[in-house]
PDB file of C-alpha atoms in Angstrom:
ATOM      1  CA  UNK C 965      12.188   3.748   1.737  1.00 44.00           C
ATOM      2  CA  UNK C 966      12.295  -0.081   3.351  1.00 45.00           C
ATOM      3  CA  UNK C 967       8.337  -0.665   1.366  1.00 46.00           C
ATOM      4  CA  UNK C 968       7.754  -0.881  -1.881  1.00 47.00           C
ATOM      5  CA  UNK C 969       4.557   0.325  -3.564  1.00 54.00           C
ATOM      6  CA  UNK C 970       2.615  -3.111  -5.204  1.00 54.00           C
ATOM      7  CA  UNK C 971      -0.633  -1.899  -6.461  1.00 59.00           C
ATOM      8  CA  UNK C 972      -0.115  -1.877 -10.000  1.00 63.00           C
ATOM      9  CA  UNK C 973      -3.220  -3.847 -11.256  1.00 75.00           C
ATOM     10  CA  UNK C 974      -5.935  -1.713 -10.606  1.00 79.00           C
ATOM     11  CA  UNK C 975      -4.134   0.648 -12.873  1.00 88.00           C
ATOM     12  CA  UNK C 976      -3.191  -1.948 -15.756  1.00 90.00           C
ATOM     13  CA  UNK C 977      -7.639  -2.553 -15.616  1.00 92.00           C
ATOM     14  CA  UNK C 978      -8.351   1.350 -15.665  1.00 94.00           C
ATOM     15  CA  UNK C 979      -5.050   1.986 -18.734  1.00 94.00           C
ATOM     16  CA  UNK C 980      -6.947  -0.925 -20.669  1.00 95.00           C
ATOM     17  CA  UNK C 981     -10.125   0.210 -20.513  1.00 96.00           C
ATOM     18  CA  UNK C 982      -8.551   3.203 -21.970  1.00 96.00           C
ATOM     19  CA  UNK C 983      -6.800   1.370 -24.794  1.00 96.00           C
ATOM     20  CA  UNK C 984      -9.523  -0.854 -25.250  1.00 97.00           C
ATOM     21  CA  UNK C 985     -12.802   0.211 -24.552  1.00 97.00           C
ATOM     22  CA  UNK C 986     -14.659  -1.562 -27.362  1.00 97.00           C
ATOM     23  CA  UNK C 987     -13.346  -5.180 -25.601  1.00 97.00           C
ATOM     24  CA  UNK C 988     -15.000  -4.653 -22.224  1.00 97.00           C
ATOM     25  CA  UNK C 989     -18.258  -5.955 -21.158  1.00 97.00           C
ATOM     26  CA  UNK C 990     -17.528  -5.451 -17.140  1.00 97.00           C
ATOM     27  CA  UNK C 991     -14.707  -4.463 -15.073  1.00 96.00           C
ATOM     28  CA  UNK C 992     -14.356  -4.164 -11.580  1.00 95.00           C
ATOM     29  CA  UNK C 993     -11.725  -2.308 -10.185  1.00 95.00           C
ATOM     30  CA  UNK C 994     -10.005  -3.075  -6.446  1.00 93.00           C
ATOM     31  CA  UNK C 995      -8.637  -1.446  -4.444  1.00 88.00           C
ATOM     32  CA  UNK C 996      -8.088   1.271  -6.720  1.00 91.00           C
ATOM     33  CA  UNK C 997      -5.514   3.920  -7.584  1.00 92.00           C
ATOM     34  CA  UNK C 998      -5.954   7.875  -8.446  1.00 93.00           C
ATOM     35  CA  UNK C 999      -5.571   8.473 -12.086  1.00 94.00           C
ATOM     36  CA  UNK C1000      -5.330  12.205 -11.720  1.00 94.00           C
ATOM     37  CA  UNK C1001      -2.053  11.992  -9.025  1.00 92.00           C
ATOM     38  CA  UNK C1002       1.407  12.390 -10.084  1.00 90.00           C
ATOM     39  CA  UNK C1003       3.931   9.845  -8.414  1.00 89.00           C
ATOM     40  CA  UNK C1004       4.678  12.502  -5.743  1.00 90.00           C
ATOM     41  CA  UNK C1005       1.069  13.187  -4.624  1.00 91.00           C
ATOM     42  CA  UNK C1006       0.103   9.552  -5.096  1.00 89.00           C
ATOM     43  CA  UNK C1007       2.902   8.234  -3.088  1.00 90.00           C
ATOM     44  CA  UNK C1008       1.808  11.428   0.082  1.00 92.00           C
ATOM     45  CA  UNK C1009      -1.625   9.958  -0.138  1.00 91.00           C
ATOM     46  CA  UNK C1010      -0.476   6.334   0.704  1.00 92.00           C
ATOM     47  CA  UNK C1011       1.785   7.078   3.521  1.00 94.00           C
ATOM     48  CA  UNK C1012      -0.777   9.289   4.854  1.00 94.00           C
ATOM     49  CA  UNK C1013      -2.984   6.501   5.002  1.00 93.00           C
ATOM     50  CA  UNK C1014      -0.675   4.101   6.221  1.00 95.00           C
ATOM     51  CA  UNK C1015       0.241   6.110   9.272  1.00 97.00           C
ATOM     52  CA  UNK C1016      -3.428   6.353   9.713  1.00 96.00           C
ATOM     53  CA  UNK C1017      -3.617   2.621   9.972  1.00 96.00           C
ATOM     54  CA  UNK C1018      -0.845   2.252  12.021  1.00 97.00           C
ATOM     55  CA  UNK C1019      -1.911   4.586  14.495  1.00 97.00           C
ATOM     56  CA  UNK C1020      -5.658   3.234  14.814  1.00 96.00           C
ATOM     57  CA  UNK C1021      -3.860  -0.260  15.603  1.00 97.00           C
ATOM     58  CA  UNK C1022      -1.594   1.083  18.105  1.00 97.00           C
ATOM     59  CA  UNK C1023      -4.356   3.020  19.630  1.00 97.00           C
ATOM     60  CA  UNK C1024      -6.473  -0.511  20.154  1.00 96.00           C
ATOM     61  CA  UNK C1025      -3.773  -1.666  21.549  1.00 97.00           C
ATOM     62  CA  UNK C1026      -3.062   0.924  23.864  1.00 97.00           C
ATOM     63  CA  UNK C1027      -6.783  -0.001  25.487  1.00 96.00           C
ATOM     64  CA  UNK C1028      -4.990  -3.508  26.713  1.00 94.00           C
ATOM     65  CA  UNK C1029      -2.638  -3.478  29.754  1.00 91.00           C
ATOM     66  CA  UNK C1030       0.408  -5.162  28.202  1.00 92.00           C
ATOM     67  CA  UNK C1031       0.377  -3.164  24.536  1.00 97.00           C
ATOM     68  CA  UNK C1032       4.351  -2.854  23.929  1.00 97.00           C
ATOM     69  CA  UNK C1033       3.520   0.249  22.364  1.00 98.00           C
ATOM     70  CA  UNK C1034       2.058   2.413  25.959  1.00 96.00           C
ATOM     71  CA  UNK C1035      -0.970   2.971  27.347  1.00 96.00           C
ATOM     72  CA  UNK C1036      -1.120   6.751  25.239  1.00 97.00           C
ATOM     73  CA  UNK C1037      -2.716   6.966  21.908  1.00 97.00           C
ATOM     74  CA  UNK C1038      -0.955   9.716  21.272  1.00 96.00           C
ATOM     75  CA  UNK C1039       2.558   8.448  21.624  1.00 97.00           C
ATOM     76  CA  UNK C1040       2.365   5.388  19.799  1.00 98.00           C
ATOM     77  CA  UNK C1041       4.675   6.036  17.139  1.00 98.00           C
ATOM     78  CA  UNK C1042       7.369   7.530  19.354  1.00 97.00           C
ATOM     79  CA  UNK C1043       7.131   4.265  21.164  1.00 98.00           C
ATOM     80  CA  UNK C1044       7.276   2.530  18.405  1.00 98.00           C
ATOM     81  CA  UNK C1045      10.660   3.923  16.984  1.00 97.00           C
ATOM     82  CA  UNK C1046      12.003   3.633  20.403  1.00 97.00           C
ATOM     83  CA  UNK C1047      11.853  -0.170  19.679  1.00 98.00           C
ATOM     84  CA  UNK C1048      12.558  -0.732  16.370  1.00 98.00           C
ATOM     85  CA  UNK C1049      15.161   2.184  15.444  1.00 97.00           C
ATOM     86  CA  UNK C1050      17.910   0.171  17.347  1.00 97.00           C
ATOM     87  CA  UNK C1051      17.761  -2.577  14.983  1.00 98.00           C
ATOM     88  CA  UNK C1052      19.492  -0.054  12.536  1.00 96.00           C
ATOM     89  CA  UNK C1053      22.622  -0.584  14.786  1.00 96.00           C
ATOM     90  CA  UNK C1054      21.771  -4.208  16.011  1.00 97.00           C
ATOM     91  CA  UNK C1055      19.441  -6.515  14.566  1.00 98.00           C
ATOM     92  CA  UNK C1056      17.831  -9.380  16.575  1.00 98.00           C
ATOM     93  CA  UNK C1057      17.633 -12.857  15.799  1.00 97.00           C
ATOM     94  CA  UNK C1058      14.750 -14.138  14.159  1.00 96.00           C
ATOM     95  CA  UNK C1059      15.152 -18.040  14.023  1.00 90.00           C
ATOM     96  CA  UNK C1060      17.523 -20.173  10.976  1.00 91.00           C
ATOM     97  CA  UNK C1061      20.004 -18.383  11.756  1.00 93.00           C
ATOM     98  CA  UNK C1062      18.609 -15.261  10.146  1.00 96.00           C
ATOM     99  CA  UNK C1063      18.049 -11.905  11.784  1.00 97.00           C
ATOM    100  CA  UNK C1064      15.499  -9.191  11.535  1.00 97.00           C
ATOM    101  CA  UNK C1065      16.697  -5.423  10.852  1.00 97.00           C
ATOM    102  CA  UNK C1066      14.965  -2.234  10.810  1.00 97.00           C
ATOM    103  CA  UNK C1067      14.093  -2.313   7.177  1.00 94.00           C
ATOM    104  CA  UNK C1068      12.655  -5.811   7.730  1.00 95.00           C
ATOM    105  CA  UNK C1069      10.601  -4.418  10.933  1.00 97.00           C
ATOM    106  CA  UNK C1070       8.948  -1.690   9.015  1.00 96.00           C
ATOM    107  CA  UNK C1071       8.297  -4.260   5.722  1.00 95.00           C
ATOM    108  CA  UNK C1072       6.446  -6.737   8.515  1.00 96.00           C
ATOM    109  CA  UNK C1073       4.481  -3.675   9.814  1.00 97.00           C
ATOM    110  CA  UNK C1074       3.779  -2.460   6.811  1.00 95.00           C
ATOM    111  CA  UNK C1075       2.701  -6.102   5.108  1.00 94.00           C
ATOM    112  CA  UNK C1076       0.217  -6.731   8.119  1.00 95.00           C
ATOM    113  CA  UNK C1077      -1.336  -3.438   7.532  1.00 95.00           C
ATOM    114  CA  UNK C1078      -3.125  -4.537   4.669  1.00 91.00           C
ATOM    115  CA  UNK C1079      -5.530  -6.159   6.867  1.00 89.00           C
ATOM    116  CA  UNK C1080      -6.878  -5.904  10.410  1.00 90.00           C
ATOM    117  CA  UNK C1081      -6.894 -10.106  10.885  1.00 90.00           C
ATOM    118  CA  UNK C1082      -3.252  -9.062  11.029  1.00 93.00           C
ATOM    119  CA  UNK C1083      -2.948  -6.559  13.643  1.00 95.00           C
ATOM    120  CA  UNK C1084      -2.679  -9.064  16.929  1.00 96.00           C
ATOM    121  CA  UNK C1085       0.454 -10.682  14.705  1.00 97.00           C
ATOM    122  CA  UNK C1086       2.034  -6.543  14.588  1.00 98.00           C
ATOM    123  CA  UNK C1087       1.548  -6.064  17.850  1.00 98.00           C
ATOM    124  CA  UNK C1088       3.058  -9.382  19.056  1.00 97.00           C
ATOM    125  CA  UNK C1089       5.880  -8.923  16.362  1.00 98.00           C
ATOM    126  CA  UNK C1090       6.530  -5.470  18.666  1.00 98.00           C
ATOM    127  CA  UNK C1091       6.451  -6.998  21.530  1.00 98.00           C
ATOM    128  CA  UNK C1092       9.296  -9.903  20.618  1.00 98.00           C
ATOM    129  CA  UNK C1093      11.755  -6.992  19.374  1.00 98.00           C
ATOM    130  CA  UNK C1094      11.562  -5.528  22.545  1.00 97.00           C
ATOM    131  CA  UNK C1095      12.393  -8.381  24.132  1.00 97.00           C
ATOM    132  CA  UNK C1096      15.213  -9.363  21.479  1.00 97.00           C
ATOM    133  CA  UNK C1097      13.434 -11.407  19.212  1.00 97.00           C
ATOM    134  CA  UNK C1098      12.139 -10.788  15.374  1.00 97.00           C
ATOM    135  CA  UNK C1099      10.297 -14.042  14.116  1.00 97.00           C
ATOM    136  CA  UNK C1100       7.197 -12.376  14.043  1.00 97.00           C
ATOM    137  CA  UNK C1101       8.151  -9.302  11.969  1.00 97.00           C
ATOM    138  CA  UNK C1102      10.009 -11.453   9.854  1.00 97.00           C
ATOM    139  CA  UNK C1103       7.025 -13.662   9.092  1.00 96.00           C
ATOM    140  CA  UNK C1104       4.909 -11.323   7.742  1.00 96.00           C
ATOM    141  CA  UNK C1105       7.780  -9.542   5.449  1.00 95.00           C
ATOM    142  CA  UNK C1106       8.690 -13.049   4.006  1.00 95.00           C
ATOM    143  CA  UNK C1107       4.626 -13.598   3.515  1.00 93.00           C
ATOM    144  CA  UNK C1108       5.107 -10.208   1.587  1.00 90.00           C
ATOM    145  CA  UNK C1109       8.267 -11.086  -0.282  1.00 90.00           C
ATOM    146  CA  UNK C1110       6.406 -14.109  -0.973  1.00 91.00           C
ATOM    147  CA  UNK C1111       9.632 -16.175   0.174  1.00 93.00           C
ATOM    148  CA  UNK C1112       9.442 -19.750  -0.055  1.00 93.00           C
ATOM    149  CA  UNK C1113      10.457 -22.407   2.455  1.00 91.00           C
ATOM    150  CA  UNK C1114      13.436 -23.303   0.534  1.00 93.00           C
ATOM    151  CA  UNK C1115      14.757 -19.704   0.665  1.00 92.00           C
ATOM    152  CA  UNK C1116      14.088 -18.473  -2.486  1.00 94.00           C
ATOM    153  CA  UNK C1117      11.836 -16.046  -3.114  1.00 92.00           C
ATOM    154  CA  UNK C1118       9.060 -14.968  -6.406  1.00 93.00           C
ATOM    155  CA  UNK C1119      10.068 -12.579  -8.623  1.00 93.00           C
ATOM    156  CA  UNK C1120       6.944 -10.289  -7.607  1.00 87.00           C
ATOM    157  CA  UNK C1121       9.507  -6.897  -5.909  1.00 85.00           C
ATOM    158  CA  UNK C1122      11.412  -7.182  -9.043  1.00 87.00           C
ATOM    159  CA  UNK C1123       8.059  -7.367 -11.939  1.00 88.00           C
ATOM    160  CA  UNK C1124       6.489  -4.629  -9.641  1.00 86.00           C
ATOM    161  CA  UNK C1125       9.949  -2.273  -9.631  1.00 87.00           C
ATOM    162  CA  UNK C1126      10.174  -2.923 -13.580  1.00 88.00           C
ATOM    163  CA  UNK C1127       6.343  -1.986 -14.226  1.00 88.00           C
ATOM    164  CA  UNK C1128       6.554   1.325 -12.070  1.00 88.00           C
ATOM    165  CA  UNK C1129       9.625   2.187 -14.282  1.00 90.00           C
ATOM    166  CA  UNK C1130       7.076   2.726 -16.986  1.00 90.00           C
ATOM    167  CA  UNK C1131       4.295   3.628 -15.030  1.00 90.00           C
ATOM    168  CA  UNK C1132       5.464   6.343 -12.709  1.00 89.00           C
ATOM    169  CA  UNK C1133       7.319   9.743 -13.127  1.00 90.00           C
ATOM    170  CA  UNK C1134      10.670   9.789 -13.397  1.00 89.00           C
ATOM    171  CA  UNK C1135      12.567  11.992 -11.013  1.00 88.00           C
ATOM    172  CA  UNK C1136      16.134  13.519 -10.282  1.00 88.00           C
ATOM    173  CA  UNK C1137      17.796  12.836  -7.510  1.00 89.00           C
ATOM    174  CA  UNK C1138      16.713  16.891  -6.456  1.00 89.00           C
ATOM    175  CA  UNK C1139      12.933  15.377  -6.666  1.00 89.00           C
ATOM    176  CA  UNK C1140      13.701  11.519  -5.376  1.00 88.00           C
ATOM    177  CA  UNK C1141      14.754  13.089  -1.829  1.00 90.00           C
ATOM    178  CA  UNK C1142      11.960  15.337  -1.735  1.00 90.00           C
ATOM    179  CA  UNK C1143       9.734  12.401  -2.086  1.00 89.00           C
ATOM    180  CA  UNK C1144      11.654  10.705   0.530  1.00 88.00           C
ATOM    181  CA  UNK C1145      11.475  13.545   2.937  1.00 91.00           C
ATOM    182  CA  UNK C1146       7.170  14.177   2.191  1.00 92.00           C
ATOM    183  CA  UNK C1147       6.848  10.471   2.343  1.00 91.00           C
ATOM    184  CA  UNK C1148       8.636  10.205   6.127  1.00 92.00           C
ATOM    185  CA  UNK C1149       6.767  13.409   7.096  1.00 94.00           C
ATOM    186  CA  UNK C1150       2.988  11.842   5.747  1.00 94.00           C
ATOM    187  CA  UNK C1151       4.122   8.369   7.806  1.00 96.00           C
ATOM    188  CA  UNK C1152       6.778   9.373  10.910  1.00 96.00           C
ATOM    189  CA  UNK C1153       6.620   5.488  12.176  1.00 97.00           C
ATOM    190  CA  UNK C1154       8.690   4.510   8.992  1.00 94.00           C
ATOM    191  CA  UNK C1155      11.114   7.179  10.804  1.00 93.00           C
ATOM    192  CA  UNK C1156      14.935   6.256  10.708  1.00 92.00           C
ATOM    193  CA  UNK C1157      15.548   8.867  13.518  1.00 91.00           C
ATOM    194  CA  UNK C1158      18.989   9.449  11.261  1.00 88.00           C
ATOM    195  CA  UNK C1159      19.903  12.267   8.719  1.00 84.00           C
ATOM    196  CA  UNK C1160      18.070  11.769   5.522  1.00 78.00           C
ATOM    197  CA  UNK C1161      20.483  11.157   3.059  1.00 77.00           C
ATOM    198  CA  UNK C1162      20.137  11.861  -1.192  1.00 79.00           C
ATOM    199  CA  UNK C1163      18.244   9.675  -2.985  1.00 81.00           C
ATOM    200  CA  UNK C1164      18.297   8.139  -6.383  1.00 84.00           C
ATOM    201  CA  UNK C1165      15.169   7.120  -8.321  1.00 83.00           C
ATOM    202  CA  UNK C1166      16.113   3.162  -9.197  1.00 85.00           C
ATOM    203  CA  UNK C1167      15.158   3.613 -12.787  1.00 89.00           C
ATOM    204  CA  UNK C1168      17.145   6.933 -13.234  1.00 86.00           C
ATOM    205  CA  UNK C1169      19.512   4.804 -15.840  1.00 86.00           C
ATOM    206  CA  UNK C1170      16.628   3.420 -17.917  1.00 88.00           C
ATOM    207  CA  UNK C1171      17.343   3.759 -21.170  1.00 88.00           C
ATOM    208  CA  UNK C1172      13.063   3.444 -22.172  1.00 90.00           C
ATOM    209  CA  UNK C1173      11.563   6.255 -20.701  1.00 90.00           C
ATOM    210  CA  UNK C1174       8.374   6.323 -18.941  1.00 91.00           C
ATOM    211  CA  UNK C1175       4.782   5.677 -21.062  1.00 89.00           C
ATOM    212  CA  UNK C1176       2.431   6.643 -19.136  1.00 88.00           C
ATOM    213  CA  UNK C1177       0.882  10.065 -18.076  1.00 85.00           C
ATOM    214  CA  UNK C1178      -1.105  11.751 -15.621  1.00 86.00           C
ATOM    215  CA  UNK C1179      -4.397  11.792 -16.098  1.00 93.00           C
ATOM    216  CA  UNK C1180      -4.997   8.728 -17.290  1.00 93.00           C
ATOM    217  CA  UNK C1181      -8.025   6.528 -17.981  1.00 93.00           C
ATOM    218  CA  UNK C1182     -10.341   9.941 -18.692  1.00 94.00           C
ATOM    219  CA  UNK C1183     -13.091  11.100 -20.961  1.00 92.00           C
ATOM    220  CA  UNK C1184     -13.048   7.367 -22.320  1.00 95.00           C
ATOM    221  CA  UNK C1185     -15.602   6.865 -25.464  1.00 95.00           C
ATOM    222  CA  UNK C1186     -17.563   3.682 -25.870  1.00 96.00           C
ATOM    223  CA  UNK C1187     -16.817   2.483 -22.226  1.00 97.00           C
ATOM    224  CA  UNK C1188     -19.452   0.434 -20.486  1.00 97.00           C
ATOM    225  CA  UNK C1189     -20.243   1.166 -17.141  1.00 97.00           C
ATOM    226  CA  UNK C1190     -17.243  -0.225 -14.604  1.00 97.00           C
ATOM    227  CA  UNK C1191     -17.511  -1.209 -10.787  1.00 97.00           C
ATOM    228  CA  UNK C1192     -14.703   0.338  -8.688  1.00 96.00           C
ATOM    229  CA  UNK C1193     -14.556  -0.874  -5.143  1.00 95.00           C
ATOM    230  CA  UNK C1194     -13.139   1.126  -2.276  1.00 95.00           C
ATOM    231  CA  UNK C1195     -12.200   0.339   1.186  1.00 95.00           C
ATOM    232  CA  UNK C1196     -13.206   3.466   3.642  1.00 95.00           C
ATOM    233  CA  UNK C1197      -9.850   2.204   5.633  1.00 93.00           C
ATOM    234  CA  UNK C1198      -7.402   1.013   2.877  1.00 93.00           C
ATOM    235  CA  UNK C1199      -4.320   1.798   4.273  1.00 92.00           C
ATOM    236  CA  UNK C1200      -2.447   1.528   0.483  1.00 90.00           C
ATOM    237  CA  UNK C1201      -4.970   3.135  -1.585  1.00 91.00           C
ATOM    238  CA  UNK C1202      -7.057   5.381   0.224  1.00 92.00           C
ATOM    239  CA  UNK C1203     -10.655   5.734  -0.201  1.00 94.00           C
ATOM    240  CA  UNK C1204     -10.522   8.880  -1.955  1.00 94.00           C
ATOM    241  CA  UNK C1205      -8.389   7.630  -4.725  1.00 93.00           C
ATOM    242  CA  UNK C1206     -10.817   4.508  -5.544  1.00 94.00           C
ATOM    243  CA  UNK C1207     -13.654   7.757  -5.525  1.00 96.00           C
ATOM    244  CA  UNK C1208     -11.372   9.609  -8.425  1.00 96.00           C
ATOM    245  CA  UNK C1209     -11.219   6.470 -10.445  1.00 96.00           C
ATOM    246  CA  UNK C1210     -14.960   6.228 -10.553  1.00 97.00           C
ATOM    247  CA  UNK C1211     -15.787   9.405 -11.680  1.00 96.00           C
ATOM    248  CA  UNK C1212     -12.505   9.302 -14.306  1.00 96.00           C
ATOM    249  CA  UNK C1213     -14.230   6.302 -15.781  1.00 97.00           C
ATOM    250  CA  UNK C1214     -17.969   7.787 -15.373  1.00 96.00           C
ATOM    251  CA  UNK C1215     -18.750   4.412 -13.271  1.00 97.00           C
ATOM    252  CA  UNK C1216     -20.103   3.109 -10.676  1.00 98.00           C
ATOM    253  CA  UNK C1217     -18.649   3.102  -6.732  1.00 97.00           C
ATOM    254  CA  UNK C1218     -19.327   0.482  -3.958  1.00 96.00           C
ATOM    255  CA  UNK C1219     -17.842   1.594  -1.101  1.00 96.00           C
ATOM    256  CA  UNK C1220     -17.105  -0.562   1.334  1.00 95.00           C
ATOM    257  CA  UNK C1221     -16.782   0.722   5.566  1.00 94.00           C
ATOM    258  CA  UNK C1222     -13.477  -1.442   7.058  1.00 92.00           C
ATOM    259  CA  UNK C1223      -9.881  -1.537   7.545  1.00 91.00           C
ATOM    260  CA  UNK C1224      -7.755  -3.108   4.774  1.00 89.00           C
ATOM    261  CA  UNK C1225      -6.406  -2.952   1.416  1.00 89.00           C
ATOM    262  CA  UNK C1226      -8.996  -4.009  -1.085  1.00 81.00           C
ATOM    263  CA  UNK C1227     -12.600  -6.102  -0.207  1.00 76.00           C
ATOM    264  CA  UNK C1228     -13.553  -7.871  -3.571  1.00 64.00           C
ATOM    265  CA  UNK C1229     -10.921 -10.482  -3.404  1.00 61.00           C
ATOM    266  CA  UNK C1230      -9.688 -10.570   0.312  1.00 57.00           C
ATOM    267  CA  UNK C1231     -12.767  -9.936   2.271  1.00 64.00           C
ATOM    268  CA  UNK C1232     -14.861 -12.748   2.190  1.00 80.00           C
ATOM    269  CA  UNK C1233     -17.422 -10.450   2.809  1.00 88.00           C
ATOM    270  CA  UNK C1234     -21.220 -11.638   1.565  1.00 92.00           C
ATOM    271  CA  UNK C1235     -22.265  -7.776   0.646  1.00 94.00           C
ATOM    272  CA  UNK C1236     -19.565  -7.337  -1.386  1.00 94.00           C
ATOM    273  CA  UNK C1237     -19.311 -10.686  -3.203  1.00 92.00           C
ATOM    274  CA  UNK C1238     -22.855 -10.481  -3.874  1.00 94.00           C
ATOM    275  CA  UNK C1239     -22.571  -7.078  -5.235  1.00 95.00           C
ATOM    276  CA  UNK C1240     -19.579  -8.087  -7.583  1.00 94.00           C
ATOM    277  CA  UNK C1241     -21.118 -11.209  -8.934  1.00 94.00           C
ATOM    278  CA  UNK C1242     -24.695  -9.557  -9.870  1.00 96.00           C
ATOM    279  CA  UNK C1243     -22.403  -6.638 -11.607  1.00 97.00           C
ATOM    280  CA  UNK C1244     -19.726  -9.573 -13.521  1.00 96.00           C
ATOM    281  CA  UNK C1245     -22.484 -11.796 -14.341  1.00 97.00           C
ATOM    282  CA  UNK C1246     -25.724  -9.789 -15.081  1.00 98.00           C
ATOM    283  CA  UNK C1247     -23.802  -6.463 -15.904  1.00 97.00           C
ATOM    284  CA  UNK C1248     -26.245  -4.716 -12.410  1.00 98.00           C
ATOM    285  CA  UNK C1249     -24.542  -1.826 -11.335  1.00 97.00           C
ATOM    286  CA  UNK C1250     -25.110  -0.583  -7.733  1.00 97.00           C
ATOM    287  CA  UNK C1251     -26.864   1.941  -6.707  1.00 97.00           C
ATOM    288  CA  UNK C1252     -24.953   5.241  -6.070  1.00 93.00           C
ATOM    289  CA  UNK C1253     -25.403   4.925  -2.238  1.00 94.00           C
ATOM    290  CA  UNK C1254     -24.200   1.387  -2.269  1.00 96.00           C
ATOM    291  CA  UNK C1255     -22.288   0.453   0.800  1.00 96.00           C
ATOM    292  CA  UNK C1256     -20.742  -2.661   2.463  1.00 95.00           C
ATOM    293  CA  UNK C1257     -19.243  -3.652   5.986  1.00 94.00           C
ATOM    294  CA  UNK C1258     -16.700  -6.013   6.425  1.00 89.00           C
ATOM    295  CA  UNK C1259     -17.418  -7.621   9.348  1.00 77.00           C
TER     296      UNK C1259
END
């Protein structure tokens, strides 16, 4: 698939409160992952919820008169492919000389997902490949890619790729192209609109096989109580995974109403920073009901 999975820190926190318990005083957990789901169903629940996001922001965008993407709600991702599958054949510039294809498109798309301040830049980045352009799209995969202006880029794809090799479940190629094929089905924008061909699981050749299992992070002795926040609208880790890890850990759950991936860091949002600091500095958990908005 053109997007790689890079939400492994919410599950280092919840596998060293495991290991540790006796070392933490608080812990707050964002935008969090399911410690009962395998890499299959895991990976089925995010690209569920990422073709939930991307159809909410190509359904606002239908309400405006020049949305590249139609004036039906309903056909948004078939629009949507229309434009961007041709770049699989023919890319389009996207300024220094560079151009922008269909795996960049989709890594753009998928990058501004994370938050709703970014949906405007999606839909304009649309727009320009229809009309032959890709600068857009571009800009938010090399934001993503964290690529710097010199060309060079952090070494953030390769740490993540190297920590899932221990972290997920290893599969055979049999069980790599049946994740490919769920994944597609869960999120038909990321569609190539080509034969799906076999696929190999990148860490098949690892000599070190993988350490952790599923569940993980349960029935934990000694643990004090933990703060996991969840995102009603996270497009990468939906709000029913950050639920799981709560109860797995026996702690407390702010949930917070919005659309993007994670609120404790990103959001800016008084609720929740208010919430988080009372819980990191005077160890006051929220109540059961607690709930944010991000505005």
């Amino acid at each position: 698939m053109p997007w790689a999975d890079r939400s492994p820190s919410p599950r280092l926190g919840a596998v060293y409160a495991e290991m540790f318990p006796e070392n933490v005083r608080a812990l707050v957990l964002d935008g969090p992952m399911d410690p009962y789901a395998g890499t299959m169903e895991r990976r089925e629940q995010q690209y569920t919820g990422l073709q939930r996001s991307f159809e909410l922001m190509g359904a606002s965008c239908t309400e405006k008169p020049d949305c590249p993407l139609g004036s039906d709600p309903g056909a948004v991702t078939e629009r949507f492919q229309e434009i961007v599958q041709p770049l699989i054949d023919e890319p389009v510039p996207a300024g220094d000389g560079r151009v922008l294809s269909f795996s960049d498109a989709i890594g753009g798309v998928v990058a501004g997902l994370y938050s709703e301040a970014s949906r405007p830049t999606i839909i304009e980045g649309i727009r320009e490949v229809r009309n032959g352009r890709g600068d857009a799209l571009m800009g938010l995969q090399d934001a993503y890619d964290q690529r710097y202006a010199d060309g060079t880029y952090s070494n953030a794809l390769e740490a993540t790729e190297v920590i899932n090799c221990l972290d997920e479940e290893r599969h055979t190629p049999e069980q790599e192209s049946q994740l490919r094929r769920r994944m597609t089905e869960a999120a038909p924008f990321l569609d190539t609109g080509r034969p799906l061909d076999d696929t190999r699981n990148m860490c098949e050749a690892w000599r070190v096989e993988p350490t952790l299992g599923h569940p993980y992070a349960t029935d934990i002795e000694g643990l004090p109580d933990t703060l996991t926040v969840a995102v009603t609208g996270d497009p990468v880790t939906p709000y029913e995974e950050g639920t799981r890890l709560a109860e797995a850990l026996e702690g407390s759950l702010l949930t917070v109403e919005g659309e993007q991936h994670g609120a404790a860091l990103l959001a800016g949002n008084a609720c929740v920073d208010d919430t988080v600091a009372d819980y990191l500095v005077n160890l006051t958990s929220p109540p059961a009901d607690a709930r944010c908005t991000l505005e």
